[in-house]
Short mmCIF file of C-alpha atoms in Angstrom, two decimals:
data_model
loop_
_atom_site.label_atom_id
_atom_site.label_comp_id
_atom_site.label_asym_id
_atom_site.label_seq_id
_atom_site.Cartn_x
_atom_site.Cartn_y
_atom_site.Cartn_z
CA MET A 1 -26.22 2.74 4.51
CA LYS A 2 -23.21 0.58 3.85
CA ARG A 3 -21.75 1.16 0.37
CA ARG A 4 -20.98 -1.66 -1.91
CA PRO A 5 -17.43 -1.99 -3.23
CA SER A 6 -17.13 -0.70 -6.83
CA VAL A 7 -16.34 -2.82 -9.86
CA GLY A 8 -12.97 -1.13 -9.98
CA PHE A 9 -12.15 -2.29 -6.44
CA TRP A 10 -12.87 -5.91 -7.27
CA VAL A 11 -10.79 -5.71 -10.48
CA LEU A 12 -7.91 -4.45 -8.39
CA VAL A 13 -8.30 -7.21 -5.88
CA ILE A 14 -8.44 -9.90 -8.56
CA ALA A 15 -5.37 -8.37 -10.29
CA LEU A 16 -3.39 -8.27 -7.11
CA THR A 17 -4.44 -11.82 -6.23
CA VAL A 18 -3.27 -12.99 -9.63
CA VAL A 19 0.06 -11.18 -9.16
CA PHE A 20 0.72 -12.73 -5.92
CA VAL A 21 -0.64 -16.26 -6.40
CA ALA A 22 0.59 -16.88 -9.92
CA PRO A 23 4.31 -17.28 -8.98
CA LEU A 24 3.31 -19.94 -6.38
CA VAL A 25 1.16 -21.80 -8.88
CA TRP A 26 3.92 -21.63 -11.51
CA MET A 27 6.32 -22.87 -8.98
CA GLY A 28 4.23 -25.92 -8.08
CA ILE A 29 3.54 -26.71 -11.78
CA THR A 30 7.27 -26.51 -12.73
CA SER A 31 8.11 -28.98 -9.98
CA PHE A 32 6.12 -31.74 -11.82
CA LYS A 33 7.93 -31.08 -15.21
CA SER A 34 10.97 -32.86 -16.61
CA VAL A 35 14.27 -30.97 -16.97
CA GLY A 36 13.85 -30.64 -20.66
CA GLU A 37 10.37 -29.36 -20.42
CA SER A 38 11.14 -26.85 -17.81
CA GLN A 39 13.68 -25.26 -20.10
CA GLN A 40 11.58 -25.38 -23.15
CA THR A 41 10.92 -22.14 -25.23
CA PRO A 42 7.97 -21.20 -25.28
CA PRO A 43 7.22 -22.66 -21.88
CA THR A 44 4.31 -25.11 -21.50
CA ILE A 45 1.58 -24.19 -18.94
CA TRP A 46 0.80 -27.72 -17.86
CA PRO A 47 3.24 -30.55 -17.78
CA GLU A 48 2.98 -32.66 -20.86
CA ASP A 49 4.35 -35.69 -19.10
CA PRO A 50 3.99 -35.06 -15.29
CA THR A 51 6.65 -36.60 -13.16
CA GLY A 52 7.29 -36.70 -9.40
CA ARG A 53 11.06 -37.34 -9.95
CA ALA A 54 12.14 -34.06 -8.25
CA TYR A 55 10.10 -34.91 -5.15
CA GLY A 56 11.58 -38.39 -5.00
CA GLU A 57 15.05 -36.93 -5.34
CA ILE A 58 14.92 -34.31 -2.50
CA LEU A 59 12.71 -36.22 -0.04
CA THR A 60 15.54 -38.29 1.24
CA THR A 61 17.89 -37.33 3.98
CA GLY A 62 20.99 -39.12 2.61
CA GLY A 63 20.70 -38.21 -0.98
CA GLN A 64 22.80 -35.81 -2.98
CA ASN A 65 20.52 -33.02 -2.39
CA PRO A 66 19.30 -33.43 1.32
CA VAL A 67 16.51 -30.82 0.95
CA LEU A 68 14.51 -32.56 3.62
CA ARG A 69 17.45 -32.20 6.09
CA TRP A 70 17.80 -28.50 5.24
CA ALA A 71 14.09 -28.09 5.79
CA ILE A 72 14.39 -29.71 9.14
CA ASN A 73 17.35 -27.48 10.00
CA SER A 74 15.37 -24.42 8.93
CA PHE A 75 12.31 -25.47 11.02
CA VAL A 76 14.23 -26.17 14.15
CA ALA A 77 16.26 -22.87 13.83
CA ALA A 78 13.20 -20.65 12.91
CA THR A 79 11.16 -22.14 15.82
CA LEU A 80 13.83 -21.56 18.45
CA HIS A 81 14.59 -18.13 17.07
CA ALA A 82 10.97 -17.08 17.05
CA GLY A 83 10.53 -18.42 20.71
CA LEU A 84 13.56 -16.48 21.71
CA VAL A 85 12.36 -13.26 20.07
CA VAL A 86 9.02 -13.41 21.65
CA LEU A 87 10.56 -14.02 25.05
CA VAL A 88 13.05 -11.19 24.91
CA ALA A 89 10.69 -8.68 23.18
CA SER A 90 7.76 -9.28 25.49
CA MET A 91 9.76 -8.77 28.56
CA ALA A 92 11.71 -5.75 27.31
CA GLY A 93 8.43 -4.33 25.71
CA TYR A 94 6.55 -4.67 29.02
CA ALA A 95 9.30 -2.99 31.00
CA LEU A 96 9.34 0.02 28.51
CA ALA A 97 5.54 0.20 28.58
CA ARG A 98 4.72 -0.12 32.17
CA MET A 99 7.84 0.21 34.54
CA GLU A 100 9.51 3.48 35.52
CA PHE A 101 13.20 3.62 35.66
CA ARG A 102 16.04 6.00 34.94
CA PHE A 103 16.93 6.82 31.26
CA LYS A 104 13.81 4.99 30.09
CA LYS A 105 13.01 7.26 27.27
CA ALA A 106 16.79 7.41 26.20
CA ILE A 107 16.97 3.72 26.15
CA PHE A 108 13.74 3.46 24.10
CA GLY A 109 14.98 6.10 21.73
CA LEU A 110 18.28 4.24 21.32
CA ILE A 111 16.44 0.97 20.48
CA MET A 112 14.23 2.86 17.99
CA ALA A 113 17.34 4.44 16.38
CA THR A 114 18.63 0.98 15.53
CA LEU A 115 15.56 0.46 13.32
CA PHE A 116 17.12 2.87 10.80
CA VAL A 117 20.48 1.14 10.63
CA PRO A 118 20.75 -1.23 7.58
CA GLY A 119 20.99 -4.92 8.65
CA PHE A 120 24.18 -5.46 6.68
CA VAL A 121 26.06 -3.16 8.96
CA PHE A 122 25.70 -5.75 11.80
CA LEU A 123 26.93 -8.64 9.56
CA MET A 124 30.61 -8.45 10.22
CA PRO A 125 30.33 -7.67 13.85
CA ASN A 126 27.92 -10.55 14.46
CA TYR A 127 30.22 -12.86 12.47
CA LEU A 128 33.17 -11.89 14.58
CA LEU A 129 31.07 -12.45 17.76
CA MET A 130 30.07 -15.79 16.64
CA ASP A 131 33.61 -16.69 15.79
CA ASN A 132 34.80 -15.64 19.31
CA LEU A 133 31.93 -17.69 20.91
CA GLY A 134 32.94 -20.70 18.90
CA TRP A 135 29.32 -20.84 17.36
CA LEU A 136 30.22 -20.79 13.64
CA ASP A 137 28.63 -23.75 11.83
CA THR A 138 26.26 -24.51 14.73
CA LEU A 139 22.61 -23.97 15.40
CA TRP A 140 23.36 -21.15 17.82
CA ALA A 141 24.69 -18.94 15.11
CA LEU A 142 21.09 -19.05 13.48
CA VAL A 143 19.01 -18.72 16.64
CA VAL A 144 20.73 -16.09 18.93
CA PRO A 145 21.71 -13.17 16.63
CA GLY A 146 18.68 -10.86 16.21
CA ALA A 147 16.82 -12.23 19.07
CA ALA A 148 16.75 -8.92 20.68
CA GLY A 149 15.64 -7.04 17.61
CA ALA A 150 14.33 -3.47 18.01
CA PHE A 151 11.16 -4.25 15.94
CA GLY A 152 9.95 -6.91 18.32
CA VAL A 153 10.57 -4.69 21.48
CA PHE A 154 8.68 -1.83 19.82
CA PHE A 155 5.84 -3.85 18.61
CA MET A 156 5.18 -5.57 21.90
CA ARG A 157 5.56 -2.09 23.78
CA GLN A 158 2.90 -0.63 21.55
CA PHE A 159 0.59 -3.57 22.28
CA PHE A 160 1.16 -3.42 26.06
CA LEU A 161 0.32 0.27 26.11
CA ALA A 162 -3.17 -0.54 24.71
CA ILE A 163 -4.00 -2.89 27.67
CA PRO A 164 -5.92 -1.18 30.44
CA ARG A 165 -3.92 -0.40 33.55
CA GLU A 166 -6.88 -1.32 35.59
CA LEU A 167 -6.17 -4.98 35.03
CA GLU A 168 -2.75 -4.72 36.65
CA GLU A 169 -3.96 -2.58 39.47
CA VAL A 170 -6.64 -5.05 40.42
CA ALA A 171 -4.22 -7.95 40.43
CA MET A 172 -1.70 -5.96 42.54
CA ILE A 173 -4.48 -5.16 44.97
CA ASP A 174 -5.13 -8.83 45.37
CA GLY A 175 -1.45 -9.34 46.20
CA ALA A 176 0.12 -10.27 42.89
CA ASN A 177 3.79 -9.23 42.34
CA ALA A 178 5.15 -7.82 39.00
CA TRP A 179 6.11 -11.29 37.68
CA THR A 180 2.71 -12.66 38.38
CA VAL A 181 0.98 -9.78 36.70
CA PHE A 182 3.21 -10.15 33.73
CA THR A 183 2.76 -13.88 33.20
CA ARG A 184 -0.99 -14.24 34.54
CA ILE A 185 -2.49 -11.00 33.36
CA ILE A 186 -0.37 -9.33 30.50
CA LEU A 187 0.70 -12.24 28.46
CA PRO A 188 -2.67 -13.95 28.21
CA ASN A 189 -4.12 -10.68 26.94
CA ALA A 190 -1.29 -10.23 24.49
CA LYS A 191 -1.93 -13.47 22.56
CA PRO A 192 -2.55 -11.61 19.23
CA ALA A 193 0.71 -9.64 19.47
CA LEU A 194 2.58 -12.69 20.57
CA ALA A 195 1.26 -14.78 17.61
CA THR A 196 1.86 -11.92 15.23
CA LEU A 197 5.55 -11.61 16.39
CA THR A 198 5.97 -15.35 16.34
CA VAL A 199 4.93 -15.49 12.73
CA LEU A 200 7.03 -12.51 11.64
CA SER A 201 10.17 -13.74 13.38
CA PHE A 202 9.62 -17.31 12.13
CA LEU A 203 9.34 -16.12 8.54
CA ALA A 204 12.37 -13.75 8.87
CA ASN A 205 14.48 -16.66 10.09
CA TRP A 206 13.08 -19.23 7.70
CA ASN A 207 13.58 -17.04 4.60
CA ASP A 208 17.05 -15.68 5.67
CA PHE A 209 19.49 -16.40 2.99
CA ILE A 210 22.74 -14.30 3.45
CA TRP A 211 23.47 -15.02 7.17
CA PRO A 212 23.40 -18.78 6.99
CA LEU A 213 25.78 -18.59 3.93
CA TYR A 214 28.18 -16.73 6.22
CA VAL A 215 28.19 -18.84 9.26
CA LEU A 216 27.43 -22.36 8.08
CA PHE A 217 30.05 -24.43 6.25
CA SER A 218 28.94 -28.03 6.44
CA PRO A 219 26.37 -28.90 3.68
CA GLU A 220 24.35 -31.18 6.08
CA ARG A 221 23.88 -28.17 8.54
CA LEU A 222 22.56 -25.59 5.84
CA THR A 223 19.18 -24.19 6.12
CA LEU A 224 16.82 -24.51 3.23
CA PRO A 225 17.27 -21.16 1.47
CA ALA A 226 21.01 -21.43 1.55
CA GLY A 227 20.87 -25.21 0.56
CA LEU A 228 18.73 -24.51 -2.51
CA LYS A 229 21.60 -22.33 -3.93
CA LEU A 230 23.61 -25.53 -4.19
CA LEU A 231 20.98 -27.03 -6.41
CA GLN A 232 22.03 -24.63 -9.23
CA GLY A 233 24.79 -26.18 -11.25
CA ALA A 234 27.68 -24.56 -12.89
CA TYR A 235 26.53 -25.37 -16.43
CA THR A 236 23.01 -26.76 -16.11
CA THR A 237 20.17 -26.08 -13.67
CA ASP A 238 17.62 -28.60 -12.57
CA TYR A 239 14.69 -26.31 -12.35
CA PRO A 240 12.08 -28.79 -11.26
CA VAL A 241 14.30 -29.80 -8.28
CA ILE A 242 14.75 -26.17 -7.34
CA MET A 243 11.10 -25.40 -7.66
CA THR A 244 10.30 -28.60 -5.65
CA GLY A 245 12.57 -27.29 -2.87
CA ALA A 246 10.93 -23.86 -2.93
CA THR A 247 7.50 -25.60 -2.80
CA VAL A 248 8.53 -27.60 0.18
CA ALA A 249 9.92 -24.38 1.79
CA SER A 250 6.55 -22.68 1.35
CA VAL A 251 4.43 -25.31 2.98
CA PRO A 252 5.36 -24.75 6.72
CA VAL A 253 4.92 -21.07 6.25
CA LEU A 254 1.36 -21.49 4.71
CA ILE A 255 0.31 -23.88 7.34
CA LEU A 256 1.59 -21.58 10.17
CA TYR A 257 -0.30 -18.61 8.68
CA ILE A 258 -3.49 -20.50 8.17
CA PHE A 259 -3.59 -21.54 11.84
CA VAL A 260 -2.72 -18.06 13.32
CA GLN A 261 -3.96 -15.61 10.70
CA ARG A 262 -6.86 -14.48 12.98
CA TYR A 263 -4.41 -13.60 15.70
CA VAL A 264 -2.04 -11.87 13.22
CA ILE A 265 -4.80 -9.65 11.89
CA GLU A 266 -6.04 -8.73 15.38
CA GLY A 267 -2.39 -8.18 16.65
CA VAL A 268 -1.65 -5.75 13.90
CA ALA A 269 -4.94 -3.94 14.38
CA ARG A 270 -4.55 -3.64 18.14
CA SER A 271 -0.93 -2.54 18.13
CA GLY A 272 -1.48 0.85 16.58
CA ILE A 273 0.85 3.64 17.19
CA LYS A 274 0.53 5.03 20.75
CA GLY A 275 3.17 7.19 22.40
#
């Protein structure tokens, strides 16, 4: 007989929901306040005189605060980066999961070892590499670094290990080569993992704040997280504009998750640890 969740379980669920949702609601409400009301103490819950001034100010590409342009830059960079990560990780993960070659275990161990290295260690080497390639202040500086990340390779390898070998063996008996098996058999069966890795890579690039500040110098080429930093003045802060920018930044992420959440949950569930 299936046990019903206890009252304490639902209290915990509601409490966690409030903790995670409340900041988003507060962000959206503040975006409709005036500057004075947003700095009022004690703060008001609902806007006394709702205004869409902040939205009108940022949703222009040629204004003083080109938030829409920054959002487009972030979307393009995050989309290309996620596509590149999925391409590299799926090919490397398949090779490590299915193919036999010398030093395979050593290479996988080396990749896994990089997971324990803090990301800030690679900050300066990557910057120097971008400088030598002439990619500073370009889209490539946002797209290429991190495309061969260890997590993506490990995640895809674990998922490929869970796919029955019989599928590949039947295809090879029918005359398919390794590339055909990979593209026609393996990848279609790995949609949940591909969707999960796409979302995670997109979010990581979309939310990245430090790296764009290092490699981008032109205001019109900034990404949204880095651009929002410019909205904070030296003496005053326009909180409604900042909250509006944060609200705009959260919309693509929420839409993406709504469309692929089923694949994300399935991908995480099926990519369990398997040696």
